[in-house]
Coordinates of C-alpha atoms in Angstrom, one line a residue:
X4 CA -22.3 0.7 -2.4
X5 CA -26.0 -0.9 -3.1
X6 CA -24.3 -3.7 -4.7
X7 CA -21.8 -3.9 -1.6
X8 CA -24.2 -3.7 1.5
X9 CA -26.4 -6.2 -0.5
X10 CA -23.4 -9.0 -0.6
X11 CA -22.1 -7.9 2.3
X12 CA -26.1 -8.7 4.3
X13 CA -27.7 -11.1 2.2
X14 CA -24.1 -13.3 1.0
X15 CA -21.9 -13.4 3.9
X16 CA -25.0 -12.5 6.5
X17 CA -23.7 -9.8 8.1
X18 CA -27.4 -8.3 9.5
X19 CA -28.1 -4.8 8.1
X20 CA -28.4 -3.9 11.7
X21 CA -24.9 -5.0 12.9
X22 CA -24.2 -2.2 9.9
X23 CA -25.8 0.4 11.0
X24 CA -24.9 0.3 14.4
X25 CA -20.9 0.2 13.5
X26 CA -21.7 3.0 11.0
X27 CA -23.0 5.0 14.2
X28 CA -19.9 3.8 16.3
X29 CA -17.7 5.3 13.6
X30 CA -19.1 9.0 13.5
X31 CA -19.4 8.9 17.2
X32 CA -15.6 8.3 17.3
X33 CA -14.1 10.2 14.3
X34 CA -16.1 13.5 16.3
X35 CA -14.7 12.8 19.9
X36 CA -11.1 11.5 17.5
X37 CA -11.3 15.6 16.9
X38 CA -12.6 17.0 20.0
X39 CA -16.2 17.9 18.3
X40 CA -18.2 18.7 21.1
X41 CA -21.1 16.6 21.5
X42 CA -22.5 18.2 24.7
X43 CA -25.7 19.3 22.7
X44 CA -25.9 17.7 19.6
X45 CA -29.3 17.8 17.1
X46 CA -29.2 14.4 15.3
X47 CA -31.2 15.1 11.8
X48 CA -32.8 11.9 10.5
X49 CA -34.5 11.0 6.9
X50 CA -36.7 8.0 6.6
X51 CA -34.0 6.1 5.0
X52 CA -31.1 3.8 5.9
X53 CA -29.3 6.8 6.5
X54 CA -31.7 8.2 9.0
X55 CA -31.7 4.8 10.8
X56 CA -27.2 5.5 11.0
X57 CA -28.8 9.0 12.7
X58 CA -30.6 7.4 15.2
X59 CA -28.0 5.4 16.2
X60 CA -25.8 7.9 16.8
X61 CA -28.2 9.8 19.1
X62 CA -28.7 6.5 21.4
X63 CA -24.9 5.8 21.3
X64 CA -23.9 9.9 22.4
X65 CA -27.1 9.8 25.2
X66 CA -24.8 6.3 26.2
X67 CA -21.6 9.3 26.5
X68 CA -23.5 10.9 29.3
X69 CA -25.3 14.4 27.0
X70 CA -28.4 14.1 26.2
X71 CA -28.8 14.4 22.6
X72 CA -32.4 15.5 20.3
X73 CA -33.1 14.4 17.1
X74 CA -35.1 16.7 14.4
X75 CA -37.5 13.7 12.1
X76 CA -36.8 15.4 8.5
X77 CA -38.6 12.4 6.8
X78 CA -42.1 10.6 6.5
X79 CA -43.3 8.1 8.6
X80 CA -45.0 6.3 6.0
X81 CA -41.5 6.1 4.0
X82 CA -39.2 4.8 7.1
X83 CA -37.2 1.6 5.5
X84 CA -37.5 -1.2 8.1
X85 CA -33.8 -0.7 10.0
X86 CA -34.6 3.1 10.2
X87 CA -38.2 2.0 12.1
X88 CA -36.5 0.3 14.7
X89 CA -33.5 2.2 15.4
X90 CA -36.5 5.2 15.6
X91 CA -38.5 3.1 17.6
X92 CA -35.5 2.2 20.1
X93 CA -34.5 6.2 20.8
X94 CA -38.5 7.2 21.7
X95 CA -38.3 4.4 24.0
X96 CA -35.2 5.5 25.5
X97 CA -36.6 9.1 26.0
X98 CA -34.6 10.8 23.3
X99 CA -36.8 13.9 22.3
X100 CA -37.4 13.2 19.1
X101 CA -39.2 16.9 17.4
X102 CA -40.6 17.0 13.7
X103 CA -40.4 20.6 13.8
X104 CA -37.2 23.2 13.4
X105 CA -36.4 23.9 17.3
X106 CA -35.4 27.2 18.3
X107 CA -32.1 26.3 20.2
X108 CA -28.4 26.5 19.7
X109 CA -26.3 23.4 19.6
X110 CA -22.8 22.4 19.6
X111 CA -22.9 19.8 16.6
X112 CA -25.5 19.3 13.9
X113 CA -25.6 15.6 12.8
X114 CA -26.4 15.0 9.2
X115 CA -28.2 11.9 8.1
X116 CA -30.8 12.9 5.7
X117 CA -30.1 11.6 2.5
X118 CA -27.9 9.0 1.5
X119 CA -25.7 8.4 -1.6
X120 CA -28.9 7.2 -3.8
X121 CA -30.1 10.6 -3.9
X122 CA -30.6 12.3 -7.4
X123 CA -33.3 14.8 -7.1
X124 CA -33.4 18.5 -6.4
X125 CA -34.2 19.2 -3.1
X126 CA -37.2 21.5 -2.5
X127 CA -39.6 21.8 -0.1
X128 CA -39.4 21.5 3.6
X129 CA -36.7 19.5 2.8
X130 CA -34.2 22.6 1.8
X131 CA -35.7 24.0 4.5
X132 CA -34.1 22.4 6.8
X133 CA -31.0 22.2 5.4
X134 CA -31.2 25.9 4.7
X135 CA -32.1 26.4 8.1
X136 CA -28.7 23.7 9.5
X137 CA -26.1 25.8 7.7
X138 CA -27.1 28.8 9.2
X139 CA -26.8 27.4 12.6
X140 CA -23.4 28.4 14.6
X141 CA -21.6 25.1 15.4
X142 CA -19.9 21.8 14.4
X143 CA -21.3 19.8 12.0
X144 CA -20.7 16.7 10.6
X145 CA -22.3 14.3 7.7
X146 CA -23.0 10.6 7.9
X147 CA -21.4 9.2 4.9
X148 CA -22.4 12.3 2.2
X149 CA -23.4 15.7 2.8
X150 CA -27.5 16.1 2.0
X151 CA -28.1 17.5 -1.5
X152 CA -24.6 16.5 -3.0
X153 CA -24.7 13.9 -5.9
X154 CA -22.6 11.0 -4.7
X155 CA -21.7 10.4 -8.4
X156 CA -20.8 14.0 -10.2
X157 CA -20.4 16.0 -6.5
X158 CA -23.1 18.8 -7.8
X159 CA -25.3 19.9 -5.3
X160 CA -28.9 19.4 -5.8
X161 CA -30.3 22.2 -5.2
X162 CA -28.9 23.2 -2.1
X163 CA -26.6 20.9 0.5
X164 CA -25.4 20.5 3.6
X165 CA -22.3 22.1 4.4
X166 CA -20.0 20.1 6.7
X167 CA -17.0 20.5 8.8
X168 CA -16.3 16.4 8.5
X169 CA -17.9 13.8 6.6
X170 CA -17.8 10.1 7.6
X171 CA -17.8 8.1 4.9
X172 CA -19.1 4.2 5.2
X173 CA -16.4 1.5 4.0
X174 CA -15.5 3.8 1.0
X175 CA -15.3 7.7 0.3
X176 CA -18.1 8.4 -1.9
X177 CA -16.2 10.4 -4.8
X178 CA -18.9 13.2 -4.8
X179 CA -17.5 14.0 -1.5
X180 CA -14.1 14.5 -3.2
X181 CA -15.3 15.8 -6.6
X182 CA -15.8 20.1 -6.6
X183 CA -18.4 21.3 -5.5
X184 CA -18.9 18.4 -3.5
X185 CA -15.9 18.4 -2.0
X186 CA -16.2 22.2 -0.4
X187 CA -19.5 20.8 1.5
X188 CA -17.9 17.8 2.9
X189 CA -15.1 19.3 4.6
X190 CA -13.1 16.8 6.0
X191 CA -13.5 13.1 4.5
X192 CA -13.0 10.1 6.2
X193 CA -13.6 6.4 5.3
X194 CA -14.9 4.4 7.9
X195 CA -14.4 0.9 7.8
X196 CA -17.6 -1.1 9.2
X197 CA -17.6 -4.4 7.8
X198 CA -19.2 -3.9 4.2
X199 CA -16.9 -6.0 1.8
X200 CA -15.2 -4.1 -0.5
X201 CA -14.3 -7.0 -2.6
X202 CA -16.9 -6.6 -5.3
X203 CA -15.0 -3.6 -6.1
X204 CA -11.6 -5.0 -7.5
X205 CA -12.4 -5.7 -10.6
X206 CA -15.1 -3.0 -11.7
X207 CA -14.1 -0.3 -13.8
X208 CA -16.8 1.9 -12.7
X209 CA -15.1 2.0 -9.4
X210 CA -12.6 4.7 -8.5
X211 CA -9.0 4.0 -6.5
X212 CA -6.5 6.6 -5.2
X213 CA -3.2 6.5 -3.8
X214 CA -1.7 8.1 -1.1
X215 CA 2.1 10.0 -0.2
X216 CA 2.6 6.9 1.7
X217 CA 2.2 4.8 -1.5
X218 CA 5.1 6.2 -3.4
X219 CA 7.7 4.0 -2.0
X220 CA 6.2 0.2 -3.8
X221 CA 5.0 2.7 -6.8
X222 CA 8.4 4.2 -8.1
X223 CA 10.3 1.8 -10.5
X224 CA 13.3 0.4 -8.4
X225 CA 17.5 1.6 -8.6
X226 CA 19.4 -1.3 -9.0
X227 CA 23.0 -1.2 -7.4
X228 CA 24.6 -2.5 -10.7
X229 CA 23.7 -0.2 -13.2
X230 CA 24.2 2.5 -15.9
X231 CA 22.6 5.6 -17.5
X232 CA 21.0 3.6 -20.0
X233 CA 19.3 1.3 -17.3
X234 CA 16.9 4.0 -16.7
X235 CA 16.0 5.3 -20.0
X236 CA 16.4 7.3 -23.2
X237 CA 14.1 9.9 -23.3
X238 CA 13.1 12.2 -26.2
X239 CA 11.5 15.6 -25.9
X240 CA 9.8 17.1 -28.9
X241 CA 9.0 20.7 -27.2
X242 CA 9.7 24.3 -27.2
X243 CA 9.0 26.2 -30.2
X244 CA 10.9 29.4 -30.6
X245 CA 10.6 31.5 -27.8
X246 CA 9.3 28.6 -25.9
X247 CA 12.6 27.0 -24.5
X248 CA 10.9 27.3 -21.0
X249 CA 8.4 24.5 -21.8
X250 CA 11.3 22.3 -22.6
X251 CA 13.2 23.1 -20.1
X252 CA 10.8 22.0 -17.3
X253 CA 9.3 18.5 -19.1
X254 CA 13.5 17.7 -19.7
X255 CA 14.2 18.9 -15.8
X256 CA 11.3 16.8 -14.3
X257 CA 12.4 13.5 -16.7
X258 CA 15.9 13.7 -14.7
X259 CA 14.3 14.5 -11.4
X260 CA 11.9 11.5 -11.5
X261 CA 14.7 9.1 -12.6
X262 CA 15.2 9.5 -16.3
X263 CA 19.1 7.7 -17.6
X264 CA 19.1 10.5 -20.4
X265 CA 17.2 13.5 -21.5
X266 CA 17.5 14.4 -25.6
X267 CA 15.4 17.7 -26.7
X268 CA 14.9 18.0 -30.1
X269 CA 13.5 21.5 -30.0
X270 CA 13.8 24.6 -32.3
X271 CA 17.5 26.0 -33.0
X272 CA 16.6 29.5 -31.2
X273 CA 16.6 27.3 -28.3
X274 CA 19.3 26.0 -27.9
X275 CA 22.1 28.6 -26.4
X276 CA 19.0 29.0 -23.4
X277 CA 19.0 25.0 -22.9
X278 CA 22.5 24.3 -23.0
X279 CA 22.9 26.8 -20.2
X280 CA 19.5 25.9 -18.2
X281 CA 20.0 22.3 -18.7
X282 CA 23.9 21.1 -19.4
X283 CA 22.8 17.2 -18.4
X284 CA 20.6 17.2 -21.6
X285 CA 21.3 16.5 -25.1
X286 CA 19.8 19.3 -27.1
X287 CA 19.0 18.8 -30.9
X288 CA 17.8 21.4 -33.1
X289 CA 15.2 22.0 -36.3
X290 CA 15.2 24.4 -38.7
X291 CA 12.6 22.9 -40.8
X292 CA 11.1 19.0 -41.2
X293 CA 13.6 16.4 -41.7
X294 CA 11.9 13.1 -41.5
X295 CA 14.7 11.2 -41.5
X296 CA 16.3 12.7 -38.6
X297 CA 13.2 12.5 -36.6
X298 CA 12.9 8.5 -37.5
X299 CA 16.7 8.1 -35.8
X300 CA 15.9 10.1 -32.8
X301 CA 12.5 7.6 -32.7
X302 CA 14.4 4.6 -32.7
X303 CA 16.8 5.8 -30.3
X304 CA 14.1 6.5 -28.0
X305 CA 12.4 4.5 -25.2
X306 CA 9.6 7.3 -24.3
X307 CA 8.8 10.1 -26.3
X308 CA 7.3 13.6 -24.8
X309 CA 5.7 15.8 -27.3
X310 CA 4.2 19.2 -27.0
X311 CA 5.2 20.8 -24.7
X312 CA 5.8 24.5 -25.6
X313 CA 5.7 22.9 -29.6
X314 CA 3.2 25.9 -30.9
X315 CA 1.1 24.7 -33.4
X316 CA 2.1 25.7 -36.8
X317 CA 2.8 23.3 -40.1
X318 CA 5.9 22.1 -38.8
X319 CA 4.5 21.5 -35.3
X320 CA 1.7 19.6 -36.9
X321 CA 4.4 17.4 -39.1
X322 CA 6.0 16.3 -35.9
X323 CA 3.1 15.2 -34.5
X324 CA 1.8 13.2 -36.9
X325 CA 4.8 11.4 -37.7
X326 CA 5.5 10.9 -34.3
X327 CA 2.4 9.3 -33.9
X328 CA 2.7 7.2 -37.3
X329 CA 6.2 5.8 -36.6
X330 CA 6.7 5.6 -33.0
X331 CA 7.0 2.4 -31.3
X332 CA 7.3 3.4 -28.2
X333 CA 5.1 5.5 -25.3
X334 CA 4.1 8.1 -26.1
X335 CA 3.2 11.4 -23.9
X336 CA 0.9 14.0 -25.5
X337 CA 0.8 17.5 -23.6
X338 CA -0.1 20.9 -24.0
X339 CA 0.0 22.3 -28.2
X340 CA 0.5 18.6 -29.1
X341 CA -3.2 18.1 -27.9
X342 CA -4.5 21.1 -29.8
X343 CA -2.9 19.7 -32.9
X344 CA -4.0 15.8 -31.9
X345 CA -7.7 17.2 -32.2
X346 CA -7.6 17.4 -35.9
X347 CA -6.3 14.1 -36.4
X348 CA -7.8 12.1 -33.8
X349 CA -7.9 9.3 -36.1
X350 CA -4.3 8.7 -35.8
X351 CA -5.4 7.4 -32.0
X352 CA -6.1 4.4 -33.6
X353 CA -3.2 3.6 -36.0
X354 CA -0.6 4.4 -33.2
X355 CA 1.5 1.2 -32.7
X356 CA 2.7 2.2 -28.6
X357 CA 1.2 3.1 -26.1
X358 CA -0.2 6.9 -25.9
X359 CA -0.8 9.0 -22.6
X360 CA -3.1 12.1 -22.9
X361 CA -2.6 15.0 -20.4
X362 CA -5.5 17.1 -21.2
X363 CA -6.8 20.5 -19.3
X364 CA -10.5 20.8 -19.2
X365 CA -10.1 23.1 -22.7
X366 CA -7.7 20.4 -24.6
X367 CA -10.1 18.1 -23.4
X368 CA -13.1 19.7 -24.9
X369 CA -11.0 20.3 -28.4
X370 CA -10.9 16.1 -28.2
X371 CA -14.2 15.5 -26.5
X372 CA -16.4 18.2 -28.2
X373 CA -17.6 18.4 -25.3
X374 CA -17.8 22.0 -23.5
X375 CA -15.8 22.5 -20.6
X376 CA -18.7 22.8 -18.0
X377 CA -20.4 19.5 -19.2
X378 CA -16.9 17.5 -18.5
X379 CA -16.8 19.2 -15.2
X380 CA -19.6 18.2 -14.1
X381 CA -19.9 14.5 -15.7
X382 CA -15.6 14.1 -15.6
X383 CA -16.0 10.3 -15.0
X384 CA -18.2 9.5 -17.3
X385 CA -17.0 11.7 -20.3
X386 CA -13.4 10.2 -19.7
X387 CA -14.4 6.5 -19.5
X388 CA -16.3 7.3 -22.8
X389 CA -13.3 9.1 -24.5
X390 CA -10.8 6.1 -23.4
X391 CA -13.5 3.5 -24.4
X392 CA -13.5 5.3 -28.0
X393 CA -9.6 5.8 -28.3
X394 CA -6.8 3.4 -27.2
X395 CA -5.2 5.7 -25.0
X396 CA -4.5 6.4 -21.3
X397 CA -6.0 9.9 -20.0
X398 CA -4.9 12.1 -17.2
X399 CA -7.5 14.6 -17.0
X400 CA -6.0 17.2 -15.4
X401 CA -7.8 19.4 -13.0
X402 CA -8.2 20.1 -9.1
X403 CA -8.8 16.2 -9.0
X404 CA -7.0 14.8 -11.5
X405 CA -8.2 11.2 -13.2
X406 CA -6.5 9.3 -15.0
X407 CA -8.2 6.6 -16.8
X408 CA -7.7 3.5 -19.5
X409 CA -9.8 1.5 -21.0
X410 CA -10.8 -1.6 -18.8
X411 CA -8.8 -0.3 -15.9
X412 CA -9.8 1.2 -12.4
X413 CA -9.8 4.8 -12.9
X414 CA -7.3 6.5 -10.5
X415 CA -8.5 9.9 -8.4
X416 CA -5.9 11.9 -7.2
X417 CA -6.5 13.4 -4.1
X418 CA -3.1 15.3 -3.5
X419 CA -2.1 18.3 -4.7
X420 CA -3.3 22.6 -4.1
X421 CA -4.0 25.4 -5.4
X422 CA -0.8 26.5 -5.3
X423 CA 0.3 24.4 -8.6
X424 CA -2.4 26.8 -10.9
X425 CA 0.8 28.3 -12.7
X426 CA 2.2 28.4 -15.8
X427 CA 4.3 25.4 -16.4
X428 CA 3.1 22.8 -14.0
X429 CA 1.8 20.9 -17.0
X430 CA 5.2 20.5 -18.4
X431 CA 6.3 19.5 -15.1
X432 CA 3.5 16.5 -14.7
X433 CA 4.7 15.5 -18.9
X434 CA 8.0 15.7 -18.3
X435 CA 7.7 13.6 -14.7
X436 CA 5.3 10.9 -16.4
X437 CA 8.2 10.6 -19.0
X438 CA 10.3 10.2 -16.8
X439 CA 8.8 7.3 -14.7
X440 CA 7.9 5.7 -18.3
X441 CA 11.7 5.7 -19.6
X442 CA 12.6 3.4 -16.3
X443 CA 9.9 0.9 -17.2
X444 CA 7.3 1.6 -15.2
X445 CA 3.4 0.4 -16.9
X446 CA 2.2 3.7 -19.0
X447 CA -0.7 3.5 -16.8
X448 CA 1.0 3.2 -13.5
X449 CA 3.3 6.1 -14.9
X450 CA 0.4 8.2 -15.7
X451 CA -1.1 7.6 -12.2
X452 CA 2.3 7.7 -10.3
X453 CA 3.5 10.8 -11.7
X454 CA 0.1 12.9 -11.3
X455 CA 0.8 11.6 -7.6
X456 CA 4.4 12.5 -7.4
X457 CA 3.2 15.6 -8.8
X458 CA 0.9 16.4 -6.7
X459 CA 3.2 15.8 -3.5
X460 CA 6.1 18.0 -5.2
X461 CA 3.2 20.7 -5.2
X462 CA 2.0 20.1 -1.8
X463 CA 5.7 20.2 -0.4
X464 CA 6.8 23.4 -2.3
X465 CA 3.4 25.1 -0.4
X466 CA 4.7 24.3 2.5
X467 CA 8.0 26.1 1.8
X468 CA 6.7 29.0 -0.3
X469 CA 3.3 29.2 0.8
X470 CA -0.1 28.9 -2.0
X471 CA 1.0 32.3 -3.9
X472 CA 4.5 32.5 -4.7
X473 CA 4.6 28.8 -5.7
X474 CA 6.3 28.5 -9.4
X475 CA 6.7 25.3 -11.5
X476 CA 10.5 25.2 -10.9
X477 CA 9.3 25.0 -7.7
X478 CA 7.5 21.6 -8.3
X479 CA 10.6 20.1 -9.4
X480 CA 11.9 21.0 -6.3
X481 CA 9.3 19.4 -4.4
X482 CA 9.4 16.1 -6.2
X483 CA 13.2 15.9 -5.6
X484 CA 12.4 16.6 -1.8
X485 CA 9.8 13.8 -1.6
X486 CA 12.0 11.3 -3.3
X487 CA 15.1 12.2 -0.9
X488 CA 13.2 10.4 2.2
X489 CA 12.7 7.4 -0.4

């Protein structure tokens, strides 16, 4: 965002202040937008650019008709040179303008401490106040981050500012979206105010999302003249004994998504169950490891799904590897085929097609070595690391799901609930990223679109079930009901 403003002010000459006073336009609309009342606001400025947005916002509400106060949190001796005159303009306009806590009660608190360059721990007078504008009893909203959250990891430093919206300048700052950031920043909104954004496109350090509305120019296309084999062969190595479930669900979401034809090679106690779950699919069976049987079901594939449900014993093992040895096309990775991946992660590197990765926070930390706390909190940077190291595409699953690739933007997904923490819904996301991969959609589109479509499918089946009775079949469901108004 340094590297935007700065092109934005000093390349195409945009004045810092023209910035600042949009940025202040934007908050005051997105409150009145939802009916915050701003009848008695308390506007709480820092010394930085931030603080100068603040002040702003206290001249442009007094220009509404209330008449608003504004609590100095920072140093006069540290004021940036925007945030001095935007200051000096509201004292000479008679705003009350108090370096103490008042003792009142207000109908909005205002945010605009910190910015996103902060990366200290807040102490001092400084968590006093914050302390002291979380306990108050009204609105509140933050100018582009919450105080105290880390606009990179979303930790809080210390303590933070907890906020009803957050209004988020040109971008959404991804500690706002990131947990525990996200539960201080309430509602987030990107406001555009004439920063370029074009810097971004091609950096890989920057994060992109999509939205419901995107699915439509993100799904690969039906043509009217076609066949079951236009939209792909799919083969799913899942479901150890016992685990016909897993396989079930990965085949089921294939077909849902799109998938021409579904073929399970899966352990023969499965098979009665499958053939009664799932007639559409062809269902193959192992007793024990037949490598030539596996290398004709390879080259009759187009996408290949493996793990789901697989268990992890010898045979398990045996699959994998030579899955990953002769395979020549995608390849998904889920569930015990990650557990059994981490002791051979050096056949990453001799896989001739594409491999996606759909790691929890625990498979990932059998990969990374990394313990699950340390990729929670630095997710980004652990992933871009792990996809730097390995030739792969990773869908890190979690609340916010990112999926990354080496040299490519990685995607946040944004979508999605609570609801979907049940058994199964991994299967569901393998089998729906298969799915979009056996009609010819990019591996890394696939990965992204189907932790989208996902995501949606979980959304819509809350709305229908509600957030505790949700099941993974139930994702299935909402997929198919999302793709209906396609």
């Amino acid at each position: 965002m340094k590297s935007a403003d700065s092109y934005t002010i000093h390349t195409l000459g945009v004045p810092s202040l023209v910035l600042m006073e949009r940025a202040a336009l934007a908050v005051v609309q997105n409150m009145k937008e939802r009916k915050t009342d701003i009848s008695k606001p308390l506007i709480v400025c820092g010394s930085g650019n931030n603080g100068g947005d603040g002040f702003a916002i206290a001249r442009l509400i007094q220009e509404e008709g209330w008449m608003p106060e504004v609590l100095f949190a920072g140093r006069e001796s540290s004021l940036s040179e925007e945030c001095a005159v935007q200051k000096k303009i509201v004292e000479n306009m008679g705003i009350p303008v108090v370096t103490e806590i008042p003792k009142k009660e207000y109908t909005v608190i205002i945010d605009a401490v910190f910015g996103v360059g902060l990366s200290r721990e807040i102490s001092g007078r400084y968590a006093e106040i914050i302390r002291w504008m979380n306990e108050q009893n009204c609105a509140k909203t933050a100018v582009d981050i919450p105080s105290g959250i880390c606009s990179e990891t979303g930790r809080v430093l210390g303590i933070a500012f907890r906020a009803d919206l957050t209004v988020s300048m040109a971008c959404v700052k991804i500690g706002c979206e990131l947990y525990p950031g996200k539960e201080y920043a309430g509602e987030t909104v990107a406001a555009p105010i004439g920063i370029s954004t074009d810097i971004f496109k091609e950096d890989p350090s920057v994060c992109m999302t999509y939205d419901r509305e995107d699915l439509p120019v993100l799904l690969p296309r039906r043509k009217a003249n076609s066949h079951k084999g236009s939209y792909g062969k799919v083969l799913m190595i899942t479901g150890s004994s016992g685990m016909a479930g897993a396989a079930y669900l990965s085949a089921r979401a294939a077909y849902a998504v799109g998938a021409g034809l579904v073929q399970i090679y899966t352990s023969e106690n499965n098979r009665t169950v499958l053939q009664e779950l799932l007639p559409e699919a062809i269902i193959s069976c192992y007793q024990e490891y037949e490598e030539e049987r596996l290398d004709k079901l390879l080259a009759w594939a187009d996408v290949v799904c493996i793990g789901c449900g697989l268990g992890q014993s010898r045979l398990s093992e045996q699959l994998l590897i030579h899955t990953l040895e002769k395979a020549n096309v995608p390849c998904v990775i889920d569930a015990d085929g990650l557990n059994l991946l981490a002791g051979h992660m050096d056949l990453l590197g001799r896989a001739d097609a594409p491999v996606i990765l759909t790691p929890h926070m625990l498979e990932m930390s059998r990969l990374t070595k990394e313990s699950v706390p340390a990729i929670q909190e630095r997710r980004m940077e652990i992933v871009r690391k792990f996809t730097e190291e390995y030739p792969v595409i990773c869908a890190l699953k979690d609340s916010r799901t990112v999926v990354a690739a080496k040299g490519r933007q990685p995607f946040l997904n944004l979508a999605g609930n609570s609801a979907m923490a049940k058994a199964g819904s991994g299967d569901v996301l393998a089998g729906t990223i298969t799915g979009l991969a056996a009609q010819g959609s990019a591996p890394f589109k696939s990965a992204c679109t189907g932790v989208l479509l996902h995501a949606c499918g979980g959304d819509d089946g809350r709305d229908r079930k509600g957030a505790y009775s949700l099941q993974a079949r139930d994702l299935i469901g909402g997929i198919e009901h999302c793709l209906a108004g396609i």
